Tab-separated table of C-alpha atoms and ligand atoms in Angstrom:
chain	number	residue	atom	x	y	z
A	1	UNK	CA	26.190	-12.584	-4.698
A	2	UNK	CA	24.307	-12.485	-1.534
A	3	UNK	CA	21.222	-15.375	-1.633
A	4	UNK	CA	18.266	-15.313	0.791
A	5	UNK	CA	16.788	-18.629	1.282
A	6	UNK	CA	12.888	-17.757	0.794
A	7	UNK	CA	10.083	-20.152	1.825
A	8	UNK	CA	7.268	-20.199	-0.199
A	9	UNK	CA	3.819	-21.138	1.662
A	10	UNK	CA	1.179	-19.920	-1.910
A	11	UNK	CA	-1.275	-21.978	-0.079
A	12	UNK	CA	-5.383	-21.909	-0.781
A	13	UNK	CA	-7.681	-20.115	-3.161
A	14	UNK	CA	-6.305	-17.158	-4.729
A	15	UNK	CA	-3.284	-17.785	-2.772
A	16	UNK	CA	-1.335	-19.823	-5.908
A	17	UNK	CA	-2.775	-16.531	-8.726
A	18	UNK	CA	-1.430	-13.360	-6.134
A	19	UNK	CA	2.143	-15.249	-5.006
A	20	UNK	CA	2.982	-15.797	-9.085
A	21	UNK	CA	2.263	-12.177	-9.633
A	22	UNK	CA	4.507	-11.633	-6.394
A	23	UNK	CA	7.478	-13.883	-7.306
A	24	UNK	CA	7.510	-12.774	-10.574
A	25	UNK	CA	8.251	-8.764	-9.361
A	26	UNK	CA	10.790	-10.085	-6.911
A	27	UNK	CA	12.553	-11.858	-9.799
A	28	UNK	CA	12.416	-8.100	-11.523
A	29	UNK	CA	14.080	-6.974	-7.901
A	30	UNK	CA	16.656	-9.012	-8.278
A	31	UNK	CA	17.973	-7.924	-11.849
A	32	UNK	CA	17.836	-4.239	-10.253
A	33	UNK	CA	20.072	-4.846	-7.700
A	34	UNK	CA	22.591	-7.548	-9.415
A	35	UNK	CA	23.604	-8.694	-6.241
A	36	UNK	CA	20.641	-10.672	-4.091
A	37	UNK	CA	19.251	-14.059	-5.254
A	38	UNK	CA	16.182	-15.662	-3.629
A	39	UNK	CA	16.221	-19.181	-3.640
A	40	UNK	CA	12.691	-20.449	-3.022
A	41	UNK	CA	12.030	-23.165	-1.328
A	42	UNK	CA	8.017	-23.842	-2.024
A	43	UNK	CA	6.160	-25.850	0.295
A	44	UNK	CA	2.674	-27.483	-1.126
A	45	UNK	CA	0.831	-27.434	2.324
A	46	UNK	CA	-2.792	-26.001	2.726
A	47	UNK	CA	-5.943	-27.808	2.203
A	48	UNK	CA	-5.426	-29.946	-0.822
A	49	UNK	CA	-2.879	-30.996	1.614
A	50	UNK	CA	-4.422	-31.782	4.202
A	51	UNK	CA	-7.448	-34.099	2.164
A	52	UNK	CA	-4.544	-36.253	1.343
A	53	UNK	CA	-2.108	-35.930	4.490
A	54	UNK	CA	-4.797	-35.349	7.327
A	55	UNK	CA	-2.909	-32.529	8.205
A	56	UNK	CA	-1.716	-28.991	6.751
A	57	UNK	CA	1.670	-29.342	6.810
A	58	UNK	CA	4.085	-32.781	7.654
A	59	UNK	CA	4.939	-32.884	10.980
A	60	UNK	CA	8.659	-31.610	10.551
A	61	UNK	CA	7.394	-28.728	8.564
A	62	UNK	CA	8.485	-25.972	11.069
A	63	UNK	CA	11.689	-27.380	11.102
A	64	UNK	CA	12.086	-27.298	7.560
A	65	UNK	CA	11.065	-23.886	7.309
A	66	UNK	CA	12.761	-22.717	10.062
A	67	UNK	CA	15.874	-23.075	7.162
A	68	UNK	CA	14.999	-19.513	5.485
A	69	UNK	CA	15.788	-16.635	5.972
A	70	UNK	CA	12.014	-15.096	4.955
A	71	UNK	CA	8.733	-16.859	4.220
A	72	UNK	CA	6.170	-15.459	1.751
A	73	UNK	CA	2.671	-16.690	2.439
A	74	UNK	CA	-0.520	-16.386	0.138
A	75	UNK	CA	-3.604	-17.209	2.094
A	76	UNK	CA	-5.290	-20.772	3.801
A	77	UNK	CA	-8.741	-21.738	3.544
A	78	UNK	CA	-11.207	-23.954	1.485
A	79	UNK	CA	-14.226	-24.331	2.096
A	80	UNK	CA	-14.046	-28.758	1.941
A	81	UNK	CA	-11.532	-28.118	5.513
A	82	UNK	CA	-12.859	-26.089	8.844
A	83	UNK	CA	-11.257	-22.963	9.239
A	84	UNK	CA	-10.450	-23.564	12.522
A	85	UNK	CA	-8.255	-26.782	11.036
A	86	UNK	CA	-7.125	-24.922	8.465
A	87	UNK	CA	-5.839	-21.598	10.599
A	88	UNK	CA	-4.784	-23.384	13.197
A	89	UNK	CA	-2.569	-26.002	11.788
A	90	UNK	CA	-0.805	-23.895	9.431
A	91	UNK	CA	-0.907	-19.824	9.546
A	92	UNK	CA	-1.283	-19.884	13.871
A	93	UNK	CA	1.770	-22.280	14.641
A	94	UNK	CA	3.816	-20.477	12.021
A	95	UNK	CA	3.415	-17.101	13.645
A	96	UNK	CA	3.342	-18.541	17.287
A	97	UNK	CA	6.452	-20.769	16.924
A	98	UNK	CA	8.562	-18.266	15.386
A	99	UNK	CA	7.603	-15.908	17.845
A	100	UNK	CA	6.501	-13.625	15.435
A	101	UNK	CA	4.848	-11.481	17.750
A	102	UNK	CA	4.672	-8.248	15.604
A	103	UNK	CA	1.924	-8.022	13.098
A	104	UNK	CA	3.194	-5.158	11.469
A	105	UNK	CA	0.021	-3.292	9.141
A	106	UNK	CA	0.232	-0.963	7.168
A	107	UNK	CA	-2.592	1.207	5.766
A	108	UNK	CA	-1.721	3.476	3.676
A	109	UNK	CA	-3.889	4.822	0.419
A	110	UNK	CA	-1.757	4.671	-2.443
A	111	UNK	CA	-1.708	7.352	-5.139
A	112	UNK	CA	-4.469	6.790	-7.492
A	113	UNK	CA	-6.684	5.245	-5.297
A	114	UNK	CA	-9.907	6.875	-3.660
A	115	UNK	CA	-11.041	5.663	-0.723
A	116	UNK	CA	-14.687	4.645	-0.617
A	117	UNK	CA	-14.923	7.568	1.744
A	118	UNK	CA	-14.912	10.352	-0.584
A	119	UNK	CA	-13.954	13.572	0.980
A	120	UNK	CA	-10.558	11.800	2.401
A	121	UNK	CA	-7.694	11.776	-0.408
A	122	UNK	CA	-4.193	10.903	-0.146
A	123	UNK	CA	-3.531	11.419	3.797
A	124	UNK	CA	-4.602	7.992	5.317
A	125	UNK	CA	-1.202	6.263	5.634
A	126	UNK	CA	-0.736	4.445	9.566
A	127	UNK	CA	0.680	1.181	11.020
A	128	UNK	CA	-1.350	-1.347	13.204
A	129	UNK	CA	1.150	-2.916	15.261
A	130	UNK	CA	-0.876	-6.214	16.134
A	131	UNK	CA	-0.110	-8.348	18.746
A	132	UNK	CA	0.476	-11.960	17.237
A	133	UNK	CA	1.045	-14.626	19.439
A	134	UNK	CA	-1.692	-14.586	22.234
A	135	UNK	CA	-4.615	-12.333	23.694
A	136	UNK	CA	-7.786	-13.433	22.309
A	137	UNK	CA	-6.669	-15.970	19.631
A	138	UNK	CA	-6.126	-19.104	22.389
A	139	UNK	CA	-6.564	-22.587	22.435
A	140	UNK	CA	-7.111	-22.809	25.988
A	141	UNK	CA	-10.889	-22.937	26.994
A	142	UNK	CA	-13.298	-26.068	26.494
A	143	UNK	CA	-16.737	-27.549	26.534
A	144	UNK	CA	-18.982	-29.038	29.540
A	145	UNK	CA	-21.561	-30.903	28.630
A	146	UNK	CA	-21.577	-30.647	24.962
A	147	UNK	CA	-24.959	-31.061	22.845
A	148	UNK	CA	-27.125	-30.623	26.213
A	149	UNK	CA	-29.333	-27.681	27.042
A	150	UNK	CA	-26.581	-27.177	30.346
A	151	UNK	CA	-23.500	-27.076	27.119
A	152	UNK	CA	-20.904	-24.578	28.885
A	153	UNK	CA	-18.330	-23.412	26.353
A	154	UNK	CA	-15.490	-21.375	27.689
A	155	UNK	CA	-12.698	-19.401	25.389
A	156	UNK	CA	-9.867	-18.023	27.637
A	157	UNK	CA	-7.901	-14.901	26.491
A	158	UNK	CA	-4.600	-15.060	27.385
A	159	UNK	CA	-2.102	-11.731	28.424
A	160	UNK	CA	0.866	-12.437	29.640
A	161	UNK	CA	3.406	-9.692	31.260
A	162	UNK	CA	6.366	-11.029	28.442
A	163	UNK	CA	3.516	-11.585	25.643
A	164	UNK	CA	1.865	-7.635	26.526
A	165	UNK	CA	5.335	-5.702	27.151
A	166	UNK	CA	7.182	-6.501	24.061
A	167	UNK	CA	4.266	-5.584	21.991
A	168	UNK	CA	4.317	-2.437	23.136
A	169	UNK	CA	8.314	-1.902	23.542
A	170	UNK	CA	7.787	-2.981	19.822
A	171	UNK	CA	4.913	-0.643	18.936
A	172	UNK	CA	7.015	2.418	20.875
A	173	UNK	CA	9.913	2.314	19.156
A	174	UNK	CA	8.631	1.546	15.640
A	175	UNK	CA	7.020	5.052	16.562
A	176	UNK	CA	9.883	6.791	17.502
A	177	UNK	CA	12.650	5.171	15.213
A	178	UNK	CA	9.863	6.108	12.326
A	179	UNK	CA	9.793	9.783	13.660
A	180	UNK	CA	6.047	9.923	14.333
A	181	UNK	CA	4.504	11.836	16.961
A	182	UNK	CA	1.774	9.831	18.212
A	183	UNK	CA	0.898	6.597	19.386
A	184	UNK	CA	-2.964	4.806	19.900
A	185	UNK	CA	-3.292	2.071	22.457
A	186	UNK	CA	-6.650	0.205	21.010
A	187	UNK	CA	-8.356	-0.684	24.108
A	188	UNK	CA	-11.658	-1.612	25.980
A	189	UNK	CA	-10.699	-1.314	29.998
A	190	UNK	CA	-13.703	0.146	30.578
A	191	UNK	CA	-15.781	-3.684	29.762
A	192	UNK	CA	-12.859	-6.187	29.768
A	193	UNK	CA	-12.388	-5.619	33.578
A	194	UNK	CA	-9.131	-7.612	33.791
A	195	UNK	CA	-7.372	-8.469	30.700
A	196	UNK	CA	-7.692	-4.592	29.330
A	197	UNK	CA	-6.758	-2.790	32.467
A	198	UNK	CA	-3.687	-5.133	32.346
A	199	UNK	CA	-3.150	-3.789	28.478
A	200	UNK	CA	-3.324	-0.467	29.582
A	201	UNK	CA	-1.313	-0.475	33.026
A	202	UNK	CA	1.807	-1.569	30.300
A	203	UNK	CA	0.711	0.871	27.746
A	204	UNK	CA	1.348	3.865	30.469
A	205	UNK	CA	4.756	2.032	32.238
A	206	UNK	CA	6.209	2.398	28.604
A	207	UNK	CA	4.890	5.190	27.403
A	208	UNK	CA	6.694	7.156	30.372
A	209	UNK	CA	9.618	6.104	28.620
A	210	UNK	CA	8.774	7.901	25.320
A	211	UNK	CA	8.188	11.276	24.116
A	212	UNK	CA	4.944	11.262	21.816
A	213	UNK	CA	0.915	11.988	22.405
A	214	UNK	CA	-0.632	8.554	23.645
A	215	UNK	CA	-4.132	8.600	23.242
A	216	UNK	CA	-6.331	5.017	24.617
A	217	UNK	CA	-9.392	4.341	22.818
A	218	UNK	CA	-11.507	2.105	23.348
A	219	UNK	CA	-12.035	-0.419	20.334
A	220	UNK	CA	-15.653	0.460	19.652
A	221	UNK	CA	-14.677	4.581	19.335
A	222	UNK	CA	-11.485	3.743	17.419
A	223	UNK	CA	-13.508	2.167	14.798
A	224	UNK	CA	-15.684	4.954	14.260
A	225	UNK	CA	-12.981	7.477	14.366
A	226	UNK	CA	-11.456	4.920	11.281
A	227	UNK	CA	-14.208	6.626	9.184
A	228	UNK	CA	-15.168	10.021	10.734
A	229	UNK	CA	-10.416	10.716	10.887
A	230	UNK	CA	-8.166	8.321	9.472
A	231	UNK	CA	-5.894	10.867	8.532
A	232	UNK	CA	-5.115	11.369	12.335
A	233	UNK	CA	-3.712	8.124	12.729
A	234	UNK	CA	0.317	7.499	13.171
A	235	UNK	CA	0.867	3.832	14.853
A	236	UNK	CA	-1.717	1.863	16.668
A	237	UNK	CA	-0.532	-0.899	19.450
A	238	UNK	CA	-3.564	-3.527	19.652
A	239	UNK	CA	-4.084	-6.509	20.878
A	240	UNK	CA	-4.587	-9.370	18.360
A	241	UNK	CA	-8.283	-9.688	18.190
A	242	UNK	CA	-8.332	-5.904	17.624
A	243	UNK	CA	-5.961	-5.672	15.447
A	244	UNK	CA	-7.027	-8.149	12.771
A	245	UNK	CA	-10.818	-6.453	12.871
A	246	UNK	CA	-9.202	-3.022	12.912
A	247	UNK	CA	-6.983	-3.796	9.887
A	248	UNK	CA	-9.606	-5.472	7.758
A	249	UNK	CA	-11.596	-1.973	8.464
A	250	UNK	CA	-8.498	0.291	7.578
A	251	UNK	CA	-8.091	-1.753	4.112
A	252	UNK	CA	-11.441	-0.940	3.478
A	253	UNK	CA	-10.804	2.501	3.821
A	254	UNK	CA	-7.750	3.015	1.997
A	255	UNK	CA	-9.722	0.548	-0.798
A	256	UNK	CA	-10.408	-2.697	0.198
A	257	UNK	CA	-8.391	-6.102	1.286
A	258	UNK	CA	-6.610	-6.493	-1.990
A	259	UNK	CA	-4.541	-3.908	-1.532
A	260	UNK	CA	-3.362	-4.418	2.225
A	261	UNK	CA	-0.089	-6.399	3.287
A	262	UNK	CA	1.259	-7.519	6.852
A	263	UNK	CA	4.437	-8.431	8.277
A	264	UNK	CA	4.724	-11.039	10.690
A	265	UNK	CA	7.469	-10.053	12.478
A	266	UNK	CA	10.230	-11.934	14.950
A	267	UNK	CA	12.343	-9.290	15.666
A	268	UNK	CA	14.739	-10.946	17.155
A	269	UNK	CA	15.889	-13.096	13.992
A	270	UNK	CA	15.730	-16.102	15.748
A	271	UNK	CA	13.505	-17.496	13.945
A	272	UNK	CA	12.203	-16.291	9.900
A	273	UNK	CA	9.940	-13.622	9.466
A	274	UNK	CA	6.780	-14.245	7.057
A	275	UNK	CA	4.915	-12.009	5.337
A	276	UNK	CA	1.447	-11.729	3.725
A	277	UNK	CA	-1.725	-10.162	2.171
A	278	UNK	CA	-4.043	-9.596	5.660
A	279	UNK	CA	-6.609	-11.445	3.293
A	280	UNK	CA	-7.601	-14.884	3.492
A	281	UNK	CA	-8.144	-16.981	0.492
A	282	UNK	CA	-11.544	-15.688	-1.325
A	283	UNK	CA	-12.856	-18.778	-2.498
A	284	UNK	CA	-15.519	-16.529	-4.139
A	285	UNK	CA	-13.425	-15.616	-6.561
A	286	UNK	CA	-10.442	-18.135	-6.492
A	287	UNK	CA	-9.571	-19.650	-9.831
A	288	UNK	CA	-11.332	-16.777	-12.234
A	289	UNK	CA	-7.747	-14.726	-12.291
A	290	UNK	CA	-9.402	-11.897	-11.310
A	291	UNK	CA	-7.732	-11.650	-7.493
A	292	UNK	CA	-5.493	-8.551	-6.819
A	293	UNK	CA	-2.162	-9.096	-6.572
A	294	UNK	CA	-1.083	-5.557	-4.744
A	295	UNK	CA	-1.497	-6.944	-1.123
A	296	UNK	CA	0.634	-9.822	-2.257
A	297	UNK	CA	3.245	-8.087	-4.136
A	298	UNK	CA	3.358	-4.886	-1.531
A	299	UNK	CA	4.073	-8.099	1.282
A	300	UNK	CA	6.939	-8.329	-0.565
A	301	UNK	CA	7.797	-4.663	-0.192
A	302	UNK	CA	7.641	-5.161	3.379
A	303	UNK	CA	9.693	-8.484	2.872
A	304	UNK	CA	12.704	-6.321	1.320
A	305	UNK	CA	12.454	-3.876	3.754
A	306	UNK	CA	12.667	-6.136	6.868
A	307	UNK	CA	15.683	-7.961	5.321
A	308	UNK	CA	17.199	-4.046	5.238
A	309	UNK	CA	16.932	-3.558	1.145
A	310	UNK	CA	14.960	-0.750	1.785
A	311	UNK	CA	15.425	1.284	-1.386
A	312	UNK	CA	14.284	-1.406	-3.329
A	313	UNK	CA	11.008	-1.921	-1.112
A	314	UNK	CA	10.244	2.048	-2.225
A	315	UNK	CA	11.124	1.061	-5.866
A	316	UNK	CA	8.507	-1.946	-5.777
A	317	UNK	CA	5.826	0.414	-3.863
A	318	UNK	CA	6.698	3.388	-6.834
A	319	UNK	CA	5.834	0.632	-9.273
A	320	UNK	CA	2.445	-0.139	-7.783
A	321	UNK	CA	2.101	3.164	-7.463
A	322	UNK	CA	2.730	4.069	-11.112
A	323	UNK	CA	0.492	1.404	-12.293
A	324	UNK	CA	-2.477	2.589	-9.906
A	325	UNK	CA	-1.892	6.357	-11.562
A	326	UNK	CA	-3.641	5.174	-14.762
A	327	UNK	CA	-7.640	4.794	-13.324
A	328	UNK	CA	-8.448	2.908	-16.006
A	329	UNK	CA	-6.651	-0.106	-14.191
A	330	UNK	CA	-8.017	-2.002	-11.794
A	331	UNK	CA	-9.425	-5.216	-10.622
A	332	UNK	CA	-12.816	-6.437	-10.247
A	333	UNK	CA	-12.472	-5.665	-6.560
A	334	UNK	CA	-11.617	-2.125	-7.255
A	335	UNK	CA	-14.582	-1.718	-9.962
A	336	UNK	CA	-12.405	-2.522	-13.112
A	337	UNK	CA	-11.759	-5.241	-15.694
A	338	UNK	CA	-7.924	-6.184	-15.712
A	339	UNK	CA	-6.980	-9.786	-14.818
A	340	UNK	CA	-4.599	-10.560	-11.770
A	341	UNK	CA	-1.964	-11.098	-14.552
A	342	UNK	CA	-2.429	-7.854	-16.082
A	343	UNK	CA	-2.173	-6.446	-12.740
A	344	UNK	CA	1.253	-8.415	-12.035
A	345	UNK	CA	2.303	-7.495	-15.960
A	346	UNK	CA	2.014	-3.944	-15.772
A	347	UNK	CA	3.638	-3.788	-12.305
A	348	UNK	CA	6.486	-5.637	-13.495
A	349	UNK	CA	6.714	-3.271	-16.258
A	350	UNK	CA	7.017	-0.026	-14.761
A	351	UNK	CA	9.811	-1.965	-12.422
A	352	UNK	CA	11.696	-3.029	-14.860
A	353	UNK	CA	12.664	0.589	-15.911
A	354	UNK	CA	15.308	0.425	-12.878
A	355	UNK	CA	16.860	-2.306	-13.729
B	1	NAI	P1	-11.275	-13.210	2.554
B	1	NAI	O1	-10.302	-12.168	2.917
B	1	NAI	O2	-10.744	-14.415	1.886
B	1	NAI	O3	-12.406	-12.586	1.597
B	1	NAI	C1	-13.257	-11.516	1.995
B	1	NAI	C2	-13.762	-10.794	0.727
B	1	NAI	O4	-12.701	-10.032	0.146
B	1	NAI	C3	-14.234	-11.766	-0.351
B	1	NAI	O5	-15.347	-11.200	-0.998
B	1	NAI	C4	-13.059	-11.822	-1.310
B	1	NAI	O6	-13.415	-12.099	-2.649
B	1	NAI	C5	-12.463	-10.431	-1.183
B	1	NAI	N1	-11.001	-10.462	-1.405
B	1	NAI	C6	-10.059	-10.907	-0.541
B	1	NAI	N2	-8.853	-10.809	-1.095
B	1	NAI	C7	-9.012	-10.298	-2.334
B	1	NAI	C8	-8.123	-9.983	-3.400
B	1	NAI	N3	-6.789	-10.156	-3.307
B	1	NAI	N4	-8.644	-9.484	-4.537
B	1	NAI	C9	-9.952	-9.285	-4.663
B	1	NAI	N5	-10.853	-9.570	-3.690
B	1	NAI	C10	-10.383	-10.078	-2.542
B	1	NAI	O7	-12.035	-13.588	3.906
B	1	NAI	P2	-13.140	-14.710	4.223
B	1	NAI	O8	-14.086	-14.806	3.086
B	1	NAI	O9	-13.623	-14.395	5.579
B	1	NAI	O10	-12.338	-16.067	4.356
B	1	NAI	C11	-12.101	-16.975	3.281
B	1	NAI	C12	-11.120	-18.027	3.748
B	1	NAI	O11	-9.844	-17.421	4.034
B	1	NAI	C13	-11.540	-18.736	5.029
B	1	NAI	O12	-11.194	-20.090	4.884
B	1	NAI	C14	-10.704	-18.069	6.105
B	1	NAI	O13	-10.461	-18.880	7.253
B	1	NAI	C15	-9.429	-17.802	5.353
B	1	NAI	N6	-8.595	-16.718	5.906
B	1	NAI	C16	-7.253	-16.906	5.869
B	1	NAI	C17	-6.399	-15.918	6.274
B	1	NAI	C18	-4.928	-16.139	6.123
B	1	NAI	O14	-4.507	-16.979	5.364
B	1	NAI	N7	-4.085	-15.405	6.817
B	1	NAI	C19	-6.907	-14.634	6.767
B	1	NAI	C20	-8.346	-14.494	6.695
B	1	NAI	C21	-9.153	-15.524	6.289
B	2	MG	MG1	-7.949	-11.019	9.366
């Protein structure tokens, strides 16, 4: 028997509904196989947390996590903690730390889904590859003169020549080793005079080492051509600013947040990977049991696949599939009545016919 040490981060909001869904189809995975166990290790940190602690996690939480060999997160947020406590005691040092400097995206529209976008059916299916440590999401800047009419607030972005080349040695050969033919280098070198040209001076030295069409757009273009041409979309390098607005705008499109999972990637294996619904934790609609599961339960797609069980990733994405092919079922989010239970039930269902 081969066991995986699995952290288990449900977190805020709808995060503690989607992960039992999610845990319950990995259980299902396991039986298939007959010879993987998960042992998860679950972790109680967020914001209920952090009103009793005064922080989101203890402090030797990264080391305890560090044990596993994957982490599956739900989402962090509440609206009685700031967000920027919230994000940046628990989700940022997380993917920082363990140099998880892939966010890998996937947008893909599933069978039985329309997009909101009616003429486009079937053919949207592309990978943000979102830088995950740095760029834009910095805690280096300050305040001068706070509260006065002379307040000065500065927020540096931060490239580095490591951070910005292994992004796109990532992004480059996730295209190639994934046989596509294209890559898009989000951009915006024609406004960001220094940090952009910098992004796109590494874009070209590596793409002279590859053999596909590299086309740089800039991030206001790209996100109109996310409407007007999905379909022409293979793998997209951004930085990590970009990347988290494109990818909540490519969910949309293949039918909203609910359904779209991420990777947080160290590719190394240094450290554990973590994966997670690109959602945060909709407090609108936390505790009704009316949150979809898919983004949660497709993370752990991605989760099998990084930890090379990829057939049983596909099976897990058939049986989303499968349960999607009947129209009748959806949640709210996707204009039907079915619970997040239901959702999880009838996904485990159609997996459990491998086992
Ligand atoms: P959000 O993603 O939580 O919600 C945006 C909208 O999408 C809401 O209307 C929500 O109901 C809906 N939605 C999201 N996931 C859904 C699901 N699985 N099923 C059905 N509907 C779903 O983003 P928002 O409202 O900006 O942030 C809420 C909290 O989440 C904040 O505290 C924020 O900081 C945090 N957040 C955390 C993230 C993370 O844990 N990685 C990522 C994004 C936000
Ligand atoms: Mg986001």
């Amino acid at each position: 028997m081969k066991k995986y040490s699995l952290g288990v981060i449900s977190g805020d909001g709808i995060g503690p509904e989607i992960m039992e869904q999610a845990l319950k189809v990995l259980n299902v995975v396991e039986k298939i196989h007959g010879g993987i166990h998960f042992k998860e290790n679950r972790y109680d940190w967020g914001c209920e947390y952090y009103l009793k602690n005064h922080k989101m996690m203890p402090d030797d939480g990264l080391d305890r996590l560090r044990e596993n060999d994957a982490i599956l997160f739900g989402a962090v947020g509440a609206p009685s903690v700031p967000d920027d406590i919230s994000v940046w005691e628990l989700i940022l040092p997380i993917r920082q730390q363990f140099e998880q400097y892939v966010n890998l995206r996937p947008i893909k529209q599933l069978q039985g889904i329309e997009s909101p976008l009616k003429k486009l059916n079937g053919n949207i299916d592309f990978t943000i590859i979102r830088e995950n440590t740095e760029g834009e999401y910095s805690k280096i800047g300050g305040k001068l003169h706070a509260n006065t009419p002379n307040e000065v607030v500065i927020q540096n972005n931060v490239f580095t020549r490591f951070g910005t080349e292994r992004i796109f040695d990532y992004g480059f050969n996730y295209a190639q080793q994934k046989q596509k033919k294209s890559v898009t280098v989000a951009t915006k070198s024609n406004a960001i005079k220094h940090s952009m040209t910098f992004w796109d001076e590494i874009g070209k030295k590596f793409e002279s080492k590859h053999n596909l069409q590299v086309d740089y757009y800039h991030i206001d273009a790209l996100a109109a051509y996310f409407i007007t041409r999905p379909e022409d979309f293979e793998v997209i390098i951004s930085s990590n600013l970009f990347g988290d607005i494109l990818s909540d705008l490519g969910a949309a499109v293949v039918g909203g947040l609910g359904l779209a999972p991420s990777g947080n990637i160290n590719p190394s294996g240094k450290y554990p990977s973590m994966f997670e619904p690109i959602h945060g934790s909709a407090p609108d609609i936390a505790g009704k049991g009316i949150a979809n599961p898919i983004a949660q339960i497709w993370s752990v797609a991605l989760m099998l696949e990084h930890l090379e069980l990829g057939n049983l990733s596909e099976l897990v994405i058939n049986a989303i599939e499968s349960t999607l092919s009947n129209k009748t079922i959806r949640t709210p989010d996707l204009g039907g009545v079915n619970t997040t239970e239901d959702i999880g039930n009838l996904i485990v269902n159609n997996l459990e016919k491998y086992v």
